[in-house]
Structures are given as C-alpha cells and as structure tokens.
PDB file of C-alpha atoms and ligand atoms in Angstrom:
ATOM      1  CA  MET F   1      74.865  87.679 145.656  1.00  0.00           C
ATOM      2  CA  LYS F   2      72.798  85.318 143.534  1.00  0.00           C
ATOM      3  CA  ALA F   3      75.208  85.870 140.630  1.00  0.00           C
ATOM      4  CA  LEU F   4      78.171  85.140 142.869  1.00  0.00           C
ATOM      5  CA  LEU F   5      76.575  81.940 144.073  1.00  0.00           C
ATOM      6  CA  ARG F   6      75.861  80.863 140.517  1.00  0.00           C
ATOM      7  CA  ALA F   7      79.453  81.602 139.511  1.00  0.00           C
ATOM      8  CA  ALA F   8      80.729  79.567 142.442  1.00  0.00           C
ATOM      9  CA  LEU F   9      78.456  76.670 141.485  1.00  0.00           C
ATOM     10  CA  ILE F  10      79.544  76.715 137.838  1.00  0.00           C
ATOM     11  CA  CYS F  11      83.187  76.792 138.858  1.00  0.00           C
ATOM     12  CA  THR F  12      82.876  73.726 141.044  1.00  0.00           C
ATOM     13  CA  LEU F  13      81.051  71.574 138.478  1.00  0.00           C
ATOM     14  CA  PRO F  14      83.252  69.205 136.463  1.00  0.00           C
ATOM     15  CA  PHE F  15      84.249  70.663 133.091  1.00  0.00           C
ATOM     16  CA  SER F  16      82.758  67.930 130.958  1.00  0.00           C
ATOM     17  CA  THR F  17      79.236  68.647 132.184  1.00  0.00           C
ATOM     18  CA  THR F  18      79.412  72.446 131.918  1.00  0.00           C
ATOM     19  CA  LEU F  19      81.038  72.938 128.514  1.00  0.00           C
ATOM     20  CA  SER F  20      78.586  74.611 126.141  1.00  0.00           C
ATOM     21  CA  ALA F  21      79.468  75.384 122.516  1.00  0.00           C
ATOM     22  CA  ASP F  22      80.583  78.874 123.526  1.00  0.00           C
ATOM     23  CA  ASP F  23      82.785  77.625 126.349  1.00  0.00           C
ATOM     24  CA  HIS F  24      84.303  75.179 123.913  1.00  0.00           C
ATOM     25  CA  PHE F  25      85.437  78.032 121.688  1.00  0.00           C
ATOM     26  CA  ALA F  26      86.487  80.074 124.722  1.00  0.00           C
ATOM     27  CA  GLN F  27      88.954  77.288 125.484  1.00  0.00           C
ATOM     28  CA  ARG F  28      90.141  77.190 121.859  1.00  0.00           C
ATOM     29  CA  LEU F  29      90.579  80.942 121.946  1.00  0.00           C
ATOM     30  CA  GLN F  30      92.574  80.747 125.172  1.00  0.00           C
ATOM     31  CA  ASP F  31      94.753  77.964 123.773  1.00  0.00           C
ATOM     32  CA  SER F  32      95.318  79.934 120.558  1.00  0.00           C
ATOM     33  CA  ARG F  33      96.390  83.009 122.507  1.00  0.00           C
ATOM     34  CA  GLU F  34      98.830  80.914 124.500  1.00  0.00           C
ATOM     35  CA  ALA F  35     100.235  79.285 121.380  1.00  0.00           C
ATOM     36  CA  VAL F  36     100.777  82.705 119.789  1.00  0.00           C
ATOM     37  CA  GLN F  37     102.544  83.949 122.911  1.00  0.00           C
ATOM     38  CA  SER F  38     104.807  80.954 122.968  1.00  0.00           C
ATOM     39  CA  PHE F  39     105.566  81.304 119.219  1.00  0.00           C
ATOM     40  CA  ALA F  40     106.245  85.040 119.642  1.00  0.00           C
ATOM     41  CA  ARG F  41     108.548  84.403 122.621  1.00  0.00           C
ATOM     42  CA  ALA F  42     110.578  81.855 120.653  1.00  0.00           C
ATOM     43  CA  LEU F  43     110.911  84.215 117.670  1.00  0.00           C
ATOM     44  CA  LYS F  44     111.856  87.158 119.863  1.00  0.00           C
ATOM     45  CA  GLY F  45     114.436  85.158 121.831  1.00  0.00           C
ATOM     46  CA  ASN F  46     116.058  83.966 118.643  1.00  0.00           C
ATOM     47  CA  LEU F  47     116.036  87.406 117.020  1.00  0.00           C
ATOM     48  CA  GLN F  48     117.481  89.147 120.076  1.00  0.00           C
ATOM     49  CA  SER F  49     120.316  86.693 120.498  1.00  0.00           C
ATOM     50  CA  VAL F  50     121.334  86.766 116.809  1.00  0.00           C
ATOM     51  CA  LEU F  51     121.084  90.569 116.701  1.00  0.00           C
ATOM     52  CA  GLN F  52     123.328  90.843 119.756  1.00  0.00           C
ATOM     53  CA  LYS F  53     125.866  88.244 118.700  1.00  0.00           C
ATOM     54  CA  LYS F  54     126.104  88.918 114.978  1.00  0.00           C
ATOM     55  CA  GLY F  55     124.450  92.230 114.079  1.00  0.00           C
ATOM     56  CA  PRO F  56     121.458  92.935 111.809  1.00  0.00           C
ATOM     57  CA  ALA F  57     122.840  91.842 108.417  1.00  0.00           C
ATOM     58  CA  GLU F  58     123.766  88.378 109.685  1.00  0.00           C
ATOM     59  CA  ALA F  59     120.470  88.294 111.572  1.00  0.00           C
ATOM     60  CA  VAL F  60     118.660  88.544 108.223  1.00  0.00           C
ATOM     61  CA  GLU F  61     120.356  85.328 107.128  1.00  0.00           C
ATOM     62  CA  ALA F  62     119.588  83.646 110.445  1.00  0.00           C
ATOM     63  CA  CYS F  63     115.938  84.816 110.507  1.00  0.00           C
ATOM     64  CA  SER F  64     115.237  83.625 107.009  1.00  0.00           C
ATOM     65  CA  SER F  65     116.132  80.071 107.935  1.00  0.00           C
ATOM     66  CA  ILE F  66     115.257  79.959 111.643  1.00  0.00           C
ATOM     67  CA  ALA F  67     111.865  81.745 111.642  1.00  0.00           C
ATOM     68  CA  PRO F  68     110.232  79.119 109.361  1.00  0.00           C
ATOM     69  CA  LEU F  69     111.838  76.365 111.487  1.00  0.00           C
ATOM     70  CA  ILE F  70     110.372  77.821 114.676  1.00  0.00           C
ATOM     71  CA  ALA F  71     106.942  77.964 112.988  1.00  0.00           C
ATOM     72  CA  MET F  72     107.295  74.315 111.958  1.00  0.00           C
ATOM     73  CA  THR F  73     108.369  73.206 115.441  1.00  0.00           C
ATOM     74  CA  LYS F  74     105.469  75.061 117.088  1.00  0.00           C
ATOM     75  CA  SER F  75     103.007  73.617 114.563  1.00  0.00           C
ATOM     76  CA  LYS F  76     104.246  70.112 115.369  1.00  0.00           C
ATOM     77  CA  SER F  77     104.120  70.569 119.115  1.00  0.00           C
ATOM     78  CA  TYR F  78     100.497  71.789 118.990  1.00  0.00           C
ATOM     79  CA  SER F  79      99.418  69.615 116.014  1.00  0.00           C
ATOM     80  CA  TRP F  80      98.000  72.779 114.427  1.00  0.00           C
ATOM     81  CA  LYS F  81      99.230  74.967 111.597  1.00  0.00           C
ATOM     82  CA  ILE F  82     100.886  77.970 113.221  1.00  0.00           C
ATOM     83  CA  SER F  83     102.570  80.629 111.095  1.00  0.00           C
ATOM     84  CA  ARG F  84     102.926  84.326 110.292  1.00  0.00           C
ATOM     85  CA  THR F  85     101.622  86.181 107.310  1.00  0.00           C
ATOM     86  CA  SER F  86     101.291  89.743 106.012  1.00  0.00           C
ATOM     87  CA  LEU F  87      99.629  91.954 103.394  1.00  0.00           C
ATOM     88  CA  LYS F  88     103.154  93.137 102.428  1.00  0.00           C
ATOM     89  CA  LEU F  89     105.275  90.035 102.337  1.00  0.00           C
ATOM     90  CA  ARG F  90     108.949  89.476 102.769  1.00  0.00           C
ATOM     91  CA  ASP F  91     108.967  85.689 102.390  1.00  0.00           C
ATOM     92  CA  PRO F  92     106.567  84.427  99.690  1.00  0.00           C
ATOM     93  CA  ASP F  93     106.218  81.181 101.708  1.00  0.00           C
ATOM     94  CA  ASN F  94     104.240  83.238 104.257  1.00  0.00           C
ATOM     95  CA  ALA F  95     101.589  84.274 101.705  1.00  0.00           C
ATOM     96  CA  PRO F  96      98.042  84.588 103.127  1.00  0.00           C
ATOM     97  CA  ASP F  97      95.068  82.622 101.825  1.00  0.00           C
ATOM     98  CA  THR F  98      91.788  84.409 101.015  1.00  0.00           C
ATOM     99  CA  TRP F  99      90.440  84.168 104.574  1.00  0.00           C
ATOM    100  CA  GLU F 100      93.693  85.468 106.089  1.00  0.00           C
ATOM    101  CA  ARG F 101      93.856  88.348 103.626  1.00  0.00           C
ATOM    102  CA  ALA F 102      90.287  89.374 104.496  1.00  0.00           C
ATOM    103  CA  VAL F 103      91.021  89.225 108.231  1.00  0.00           C
ATOM    104  CA  MET F 104      94.131  91.400 107.832  1.00  0.00           C
ATOM    105  CA  GLU F 105      92.138  93.906 105.787  1.00  0.00           C
ATOM    106  CA  GLN F 106      89.582  93.897 108.613  1.00  0.00           C
ATOM    107  CA  PHE F 107      92.460  94.557 111.101  1.00  0.00           C
ATOM    108  CA  GLU F 108      93.595  97.577 109.028  1.00  0.00           C
ATOM    109  CA  ALA F 109      90.038  98.936 109.034  1.00  0.00           C
ATOM    110  CA  ARG F 110      89.729  98.439 112.819  1.00  0.00           C
ATOM    111  CA  LYS F 111      93.096 100.195 113.317  1.00  0.00           C
ATOM    112  CA  THR F 112      91.849 103.139 111.246  1.00  0.00           C
ATOM    113  CA  LYS F 113      88.804 103.312 113.531  1.00  0.00           C
ATOM    114  CA  GLY F 114      91.153 103.648 116.507  1.00  0.00           C
ATOM    115  CA  GLU F 115      91.428 100.115 117.905  1.00  0.00           C
ATOM    116  CA  ASP F 116      94.645  99.236 119.728  1.00  0.00           C
ATOM    117  CA  VAL F 117      96.840  97.303 117.251  1.00  0.00           C
ATOM    118  CA  SER F 118      98.350  95.146 119.992  1.00  0.00           C
ATOM    119  CA  LYS F 119      94.878  93.790 120.857  1.00  0.00           C
ATOM    120  CA  LEU F 120      93.515  93.072 117.369  1.00  0.00           C
ATOM    121  CA  GLU F 121      92.457  89.447 117.027  1.00  0.00           C
ATOM    122  CA  TYR F 122      89.782  87.470 115.230  1.00  0.00           C
ATOM    123  CA  TYR F 123      88.524  83.888 115.178  1.00  0.00           C
ATOM    124  CA  GLU F 124      85.960  81.967 113.214  1.00  0.00           C
ATOM    125  CA  VAL F 125      84.939  78.387 112.526  1.00  0.00           C
ATOM    126  CA  VAL F 126      85.280  77.787 108.803  1.00  0.00           C
ATOM    127  CA  GLU F 127      84.993  74.828 106.474  1.00  0.00           C
ATOM    128  CA  MET F 128      88.159  73.885 104.621  1.00  0.00           C
ATOM    129  CA  ASP F 129      88.069  70.986 102.153  1.00  0.00           C
ATOM    130  CA  GLY F 130      84.940  69.645 103.832  1.00  0.00           C
ATOM    131  CA  ASN F 131      86.423  69.815 107.368  1.00  0.00           C
ATOM    132  CA  ARG F 132      85.446  72.226 110.120  1.00  0.00           C
ATOM    133  CA  MET F 133      88.403  74.283 111.321  1.00  0.00           C
ATOM    134  CA  PHE F 134      88.849  76.784 114.105  1.00  0.00           C
ATOM    135  CA  ARG F 135      90.891  79.668 112.683  1.00  0.00           C
ATOM    136  CA  TYR F 136      92.530  82.368 114.767  1.00  0.00           C
ATOM    137  CA  MET F 137      94.573  85.436 113.881  1.00  0.00           C
ATOM    138  CA  LYS F 138      96.324  88.084 115.947  1.00  0.00           C
ATOM    139  CA  ALA F 139      97.845  91.263 114.516  1.00  0.00           C
ATOM    140  CA  ILE F 140     101.596  91.852 114.921  1.00  0.00           C
ATOM    141  CA  PRO F 141     102.411  95.489 115.689  1.00  0.00           C
ATOM    142  CA  THR F 142     105.586  97.067 114.289  1.00  0.00           C
ATOM    143  CA  LEU F 143     107.829  98.242 117.107  1.00  0.00           C
ATOM    144  CA  GLU F 144     110.472 100.877 116.594  1.00  0.00           C
ATOM    145  CA  LYS F 145     113.130  98.563 118.008  1.00  0.00           C
ATOM    146  CA  PRO F 146     114.119  96.143 116.675  1.00  0.00           C
ATOM    147  CA  CYS F 147     111.569  95.824 113.845  1.00  0.00           C
ATOM    148  CA  LEU F 148     112.459  98.979 111.911  1.00  0.00           C
ATOM    149  CA  THR F 149     116.083  97.816 111.584  1.00  0.00           C
ATOM    150  CA  CYS F 150     114.842  95.356 108.965  1.00  0.00           C
ATOM    151  CA  HIS F 151     111.313  96.573 108.136  1.00  0.00           C
ATOM    152  CA  GLY F 152     111.743 100.389 108.231  1.00  0.00           C
ATOM    153  CA  SER F 153     112.597 102.925 105.533  1.00  0.00           C
ATOM    154  CA  ASN F 154     116.227 103.790 106.202  1.00  0.00           C
ATOM    155  CA  LEU F 155     117.893 100.405 106.209  1.00  0.00           C
ATOM    156  CA  ARG F 156     121.634 100.064 106.705  1.00  0.00           C
ATOM    157  CA  PRO F 157     123.228  99.221 103.345  1.00  0.00           C
ATOM    158  CA  ASP F 158     124.491  95.837 104.590  1.00  0.00           C
ATOM    159  CA  VAL F 159     120.996  94.963 105.872  1.00  0.00           C
ATOM    160  CA  ALA F 160     119.393  96.048 102.575  1.00  0.00           C
ATOM    161  CA  ALA F 161     121.968  93.974 100.662  1.00  0.00           C
ATOM    162  CA  ALA F 162     121.312  90.866 102.774  1.00  0.00           C
ATOM    163  CA  LEU F 163     117.553  91.313 102.247  1.00  0.00           C
ATOM    164  CA  ASP F 164     117.958  91.823  98.482  1.00  0.00           C
ATOM    165  CA  LYS F 165     119.958  88.620  98.291  1.00  0.00           C
ATOM    166  CA  HIS F 166     117.415  86.444 100.133  1.00  0.00           C
ATOM    167  CA  PHE F 167     114.159  88.166  99.195  1.00  0.00           C
ATOM    168  CA  PRO F 168     114.314  89.760  95.737  1.00  0.00           C
ATOM    169  CA  ASN F 169     110.574  90.557  95.904  1.00  0.00           C
ATOM    170  CA  ASP F 170     110.630  91.936  99.440  1.00  0.00           C
ATOM    171  CA  LYS F 171     107.590  94.155 100.123  1.00  0.00           C
ATOM    172  CA  ALA F 172     108.109  94.332 103.897  1.00  0.00           C
ATOM    173  CA  ARG F 173     110.026  97.614 104.089  1.00  0.00           C
ATOM    174  CA  GLY F 174     108.936 101.187 104.730  1.00  0.00           C
ATOM    175  CA  TYR F 175     106.960 100.406 107.878  1.00  0.00           C
ATOM    176  CA  LYS F 176     106.555 102.895 110.746  1.00  0.00           C
ATOM    177  CA  ALA F 177     106.249 102.132 114.446  1.00  0.00           C
ATOM    178  CA  GLY F 178     102.607 101.338 115.247  1.00  0.00           C
ATOM    179  CA  ASP F 179     101.824  99.887 111.798  1.00  0.00           C
ATOM    180  CA  ILE F 180     100.444  96.374 111.507  1.00  0.00           C
ATOM    181  CA  ARG F 181     103.451  94.363 110.265  1.00  0.00           C
ATOM    182  CA  GLY F 182     101.407  91.210 109.764  1.00  0.00           C
ATOM    183  CA  ALA F 183      99.629  88.594 111.824  1.00  0.00           C
ATOM    184  CA  PHE F 184     100.015  85.291 113.571  1.00  0.00           C
ATOM    185  CA  THR F 185      97.672  82.713 112.136  1.00  0.00           C
ATOM    186  CA  ILE F 186      96.515  79.346 113.480  1.00  0.00           C
ATOM    187  CA  ILE F 187      94.393  76.600 111.937  1.00  0.00           C
ATOM    188  CA  GLN F 188      93.050  73.916 114.280  1.00  0.00           C
ATOM    189  CA  PRO F 189      90.916  70.979 113.173  1.00  0.00           C
ATOM    190  CA  LEU F 190      87.703  70.702 115.208  1.00  0.00           C
TER     191      LEU F 190
HETATM  192  C1  HEC V 201     117.312  91.129 111.456  1.00  0.00           C
HETATM  193  C2  HEC V 201     116.264  91.592 110.596  1.00  0.00           C
HETATM  194  C3  HEC V 201     114.829  91.535 111.107  1.00  0.00           C
HETATM  195  C4  HEC V 201     114.314  92.142 112.196  1.00  0.00           C
HETATM  196  C5  HEC V 201     115.034  92.987 113.222  1.00  0.00           C
HETATM  197  C6  HEC V 201     112.898  91.856 112.173  1.00  0.00           C
HETATM  198  N1  HEC V 201     112.572  91.081 111.094  1.00  0.00           N
HETATM  199 FE1  HEC V 201     110.732  90.442 110.548  1.00  0.00          FE
HETATM  200  N2  HEC V 201     111.526  89.360 109.037  1.00  0.00           N
HETATM  201  C7  HEC V 201     112.881  89.289 108.742  1.00  0.00           C
HETATM  202  C8  HEC V 201     113.102  88.243 107.784  1.00  0.00           C
HETATM  203  C9  HEC V 201     114.448  87.836 107.200  1.00  0.00           C
HETATM  204  C10 HEC V 201     111.839  87.666 107.513  1.00  0.00           C
HETATM  205  C11 HEC V 201     111.506  86.466 106.625  1.00  0.00           C
HETATM  206  C12 HEC V 201     111.432  85.269 107.578  1.00  0.00           C
HETATM  207  C13 HEC V 201     110.719  84.086 107.044  1.00  0.00           C
HETATM  208  O1  HEC V 201     111.169  83.552 106.033  1.00  0.00           O
HETATM  209  O2  HEC V 201     109.720  83.658 107.662  1.00  0.00           O
HETATM  210  C14 HEC V 201     110.886  88.397 108.326  1.00  0.00           C
HETATM  211  C15 HEC V 201     109.526  88.111 108.328  1.00  0.00           C
HETATM  212  C16 HEC V 201     108.628  88.705 109.162  1.00  0.00           C
HETATM  213  C17 HEC V 201     107.210  88.390 109.188  1.00  0.00           C
HETATM  214  C18 HEC V 201     106.488  87.332 108.352  1.00  0.00           C
HETATM  215  C19 HEC V 201     105.760  87.892 107.180  1.00  0.00           C
HETATM  216  C20 HEC V 201     106.633  88.153 105.979  1.00  0.00           C
HETATM  217  O3  HEC V 201     106.638  89.323 105.542  1.00  0.00           O
HETATM  218  O4  HEC V 201     107.291  87.210 105.443  1.00  0.00           O
HETATM  219  C21 HEC V 201     106.662  89.174 110.150  1.00  0.00           C
HETATM  220  C22 HEC V 201     105.195  89.222 110.546  1.00  0.00           C
HETATM  221  C23 HEC V 201     107.732  89.953 110.745  1.00  0.00           C
HETATM  222  N3  HEC V 201     108.915  89.659 110.108  1.00  0.00           N
HETATM  223  C24 HEC V 201     107.565  90.844 111.791  1.00  0.00           C
HETATM  224  C25 HEC V 201     108.623  91.448 112.466  1.00  0.00           C
HETATM  225  C26 HEC V 201     108.460  92.232 113.665  1.00  0.00           C
HETATM  226  C27 HEC V 201     107.137  92.533 114.340  1.00  0.00           C
HETATM  227  C28 HEC V 201     109.700  92.614 114.067  1.00  0.00           C
HETATM  228  C29 HEC V 201     110.084  93.376 115.314  1.00  0.00           C
HETATM  229  C30 HEC V 201     109.740  92.731 116.576  1.00  0.00           C
HETATM  230  C31 HEC V 201     110.644  92.079 113.088  1.00  0.00           C
HETATM  231  N4  HEC V 201     109.961  91.386 112.133  1.00  0.00           N
HETATM  232  C32 HEC V 201     112.003  92.291 113.136  1.00  0.00           C
HETATM  233  C33 HEC V 201     113.862  90.094 109.271  1.00  0.00           C
HETATM  234  C34 HEC V 201     113.737  90.850 110.419  1.00  0.00           C
END
C-alpha cells in the first residue's frame, strides 16, 4: 500500500522536479527505442513494397540507394546519428567504429548464452572528441523471410549478380534465420 501511494505521488509530481540522473537516461532509452522502431518500420515498408512491385534483384538496387537515405532522413528528424551496422558488412559505408564493434561482439556472446536476439540492446554514456554522448544499440535478428532472399546462402543468380555489381566486397551472405544480422545504432549528444 505504501509503495502504491509513493508511486502515485511520484507520478503526479511535475517531471522537472522528479528527474534523477537515472530517469534522465530512462527517457533517452525510451526515445532511442522509439527511434529504432520508426527507422525499422520505414525500412521494412520500403523493402516490402519494392520486393512486391519489382522482385528481389531490383530491390537490391533500390535498397542500396534508399536504405542510406532513410537513415539520413531519420537522423535529421531526430538530430541524432541513426544508422545500421554489422560485423559482416554489405555496404562499407555502414562500417562500425570500435565501440560499436565491441557491443556487437557482446551481443554475439549474449546470444551464445541463450539471450533472445530480438531483445538484445545496450546503452552507455561515452566521451567522443571531448563531448559526452549517449550511445544506444539494438541487435537486428535475421528472419527467414524476407532477409534470407538477400542475406542467405542460396541466393537466386539474378540477386547474387545485382549484389556483386553494387557490393564487390559483400560479406553479408550465408546467414541463417535467428542469426544477428547487425544492429541499429544511435548517437545522441548529451
Ligand atoms: C532485396 C534484398 C535485401 C533484402 C530482402 C534484405 N536486405 Fe539487408 N541489405 C540489402 C542491401 C542492398 C544492403 C545495403 C544497404 C545500404 O547500403 O545501407 C543491406 C544492408 C543491410 C544492413 C546494414 C549492414 C550492412 O551489412 O551494410 C542490415 C543490418 C540488413 N541489411 C539487415 C537486413 C534484414 C534484417 C533483412 C530482413 C528483414 C534484410 N536486410 C533484407 C539487401 C537486402
């Protein structure tokens, strides 16, 4: 009862007076999760419509130009850096920095220990070039459909050809459903 009362009290106090350091990051975390969802929705919507209208080989062409554009648009609308990265890259422009690489290696280790890939996330406040930044990452699971069409082992020859043309150093093939394909990554200035 006491706990309930306390919860009710905290909830009715104005935000500005109740925000502790932890609550501050709780809000950042919530906002990061929402931004990732919105980014993922935009990517998925685009991918589905191109796959349906044009088929997977043409979708490779579309993805390679539209996915970076969606990342740029989302980054602008949030005033953060929002992108995707991976330990096995398709697009070299998505290369991870040292912190991102370490977090993805941590995700792989947590997966091995049995954690649910769809729930893997991590955040930390780090200093970058003398500025404090809130950094957030969320693992991207590989789904059978549609991901394996372009990230699996047995690619259609036209899909493989389109990928070879755009990404001569493509490492993002040979995945299985349930693997970690990569991660969403956000950098927010504090
Ligand atoms: C039509 C082919 C196609 C399908 C289907 C597809 N992808 Fe990709 N994927 C690409 C292309 C092309 C890129 C490079 C895009 C870029 O330049 O950012 C890419 C890049 C990525 C990246 C960024 C990291 C990197 O390697 O450059 C991630 C993460 C990713 N895909 C995850 C997925 C997931 C998860 C699915 C299933 C929901 C999926 N992809 C389905 C073609 C595809």
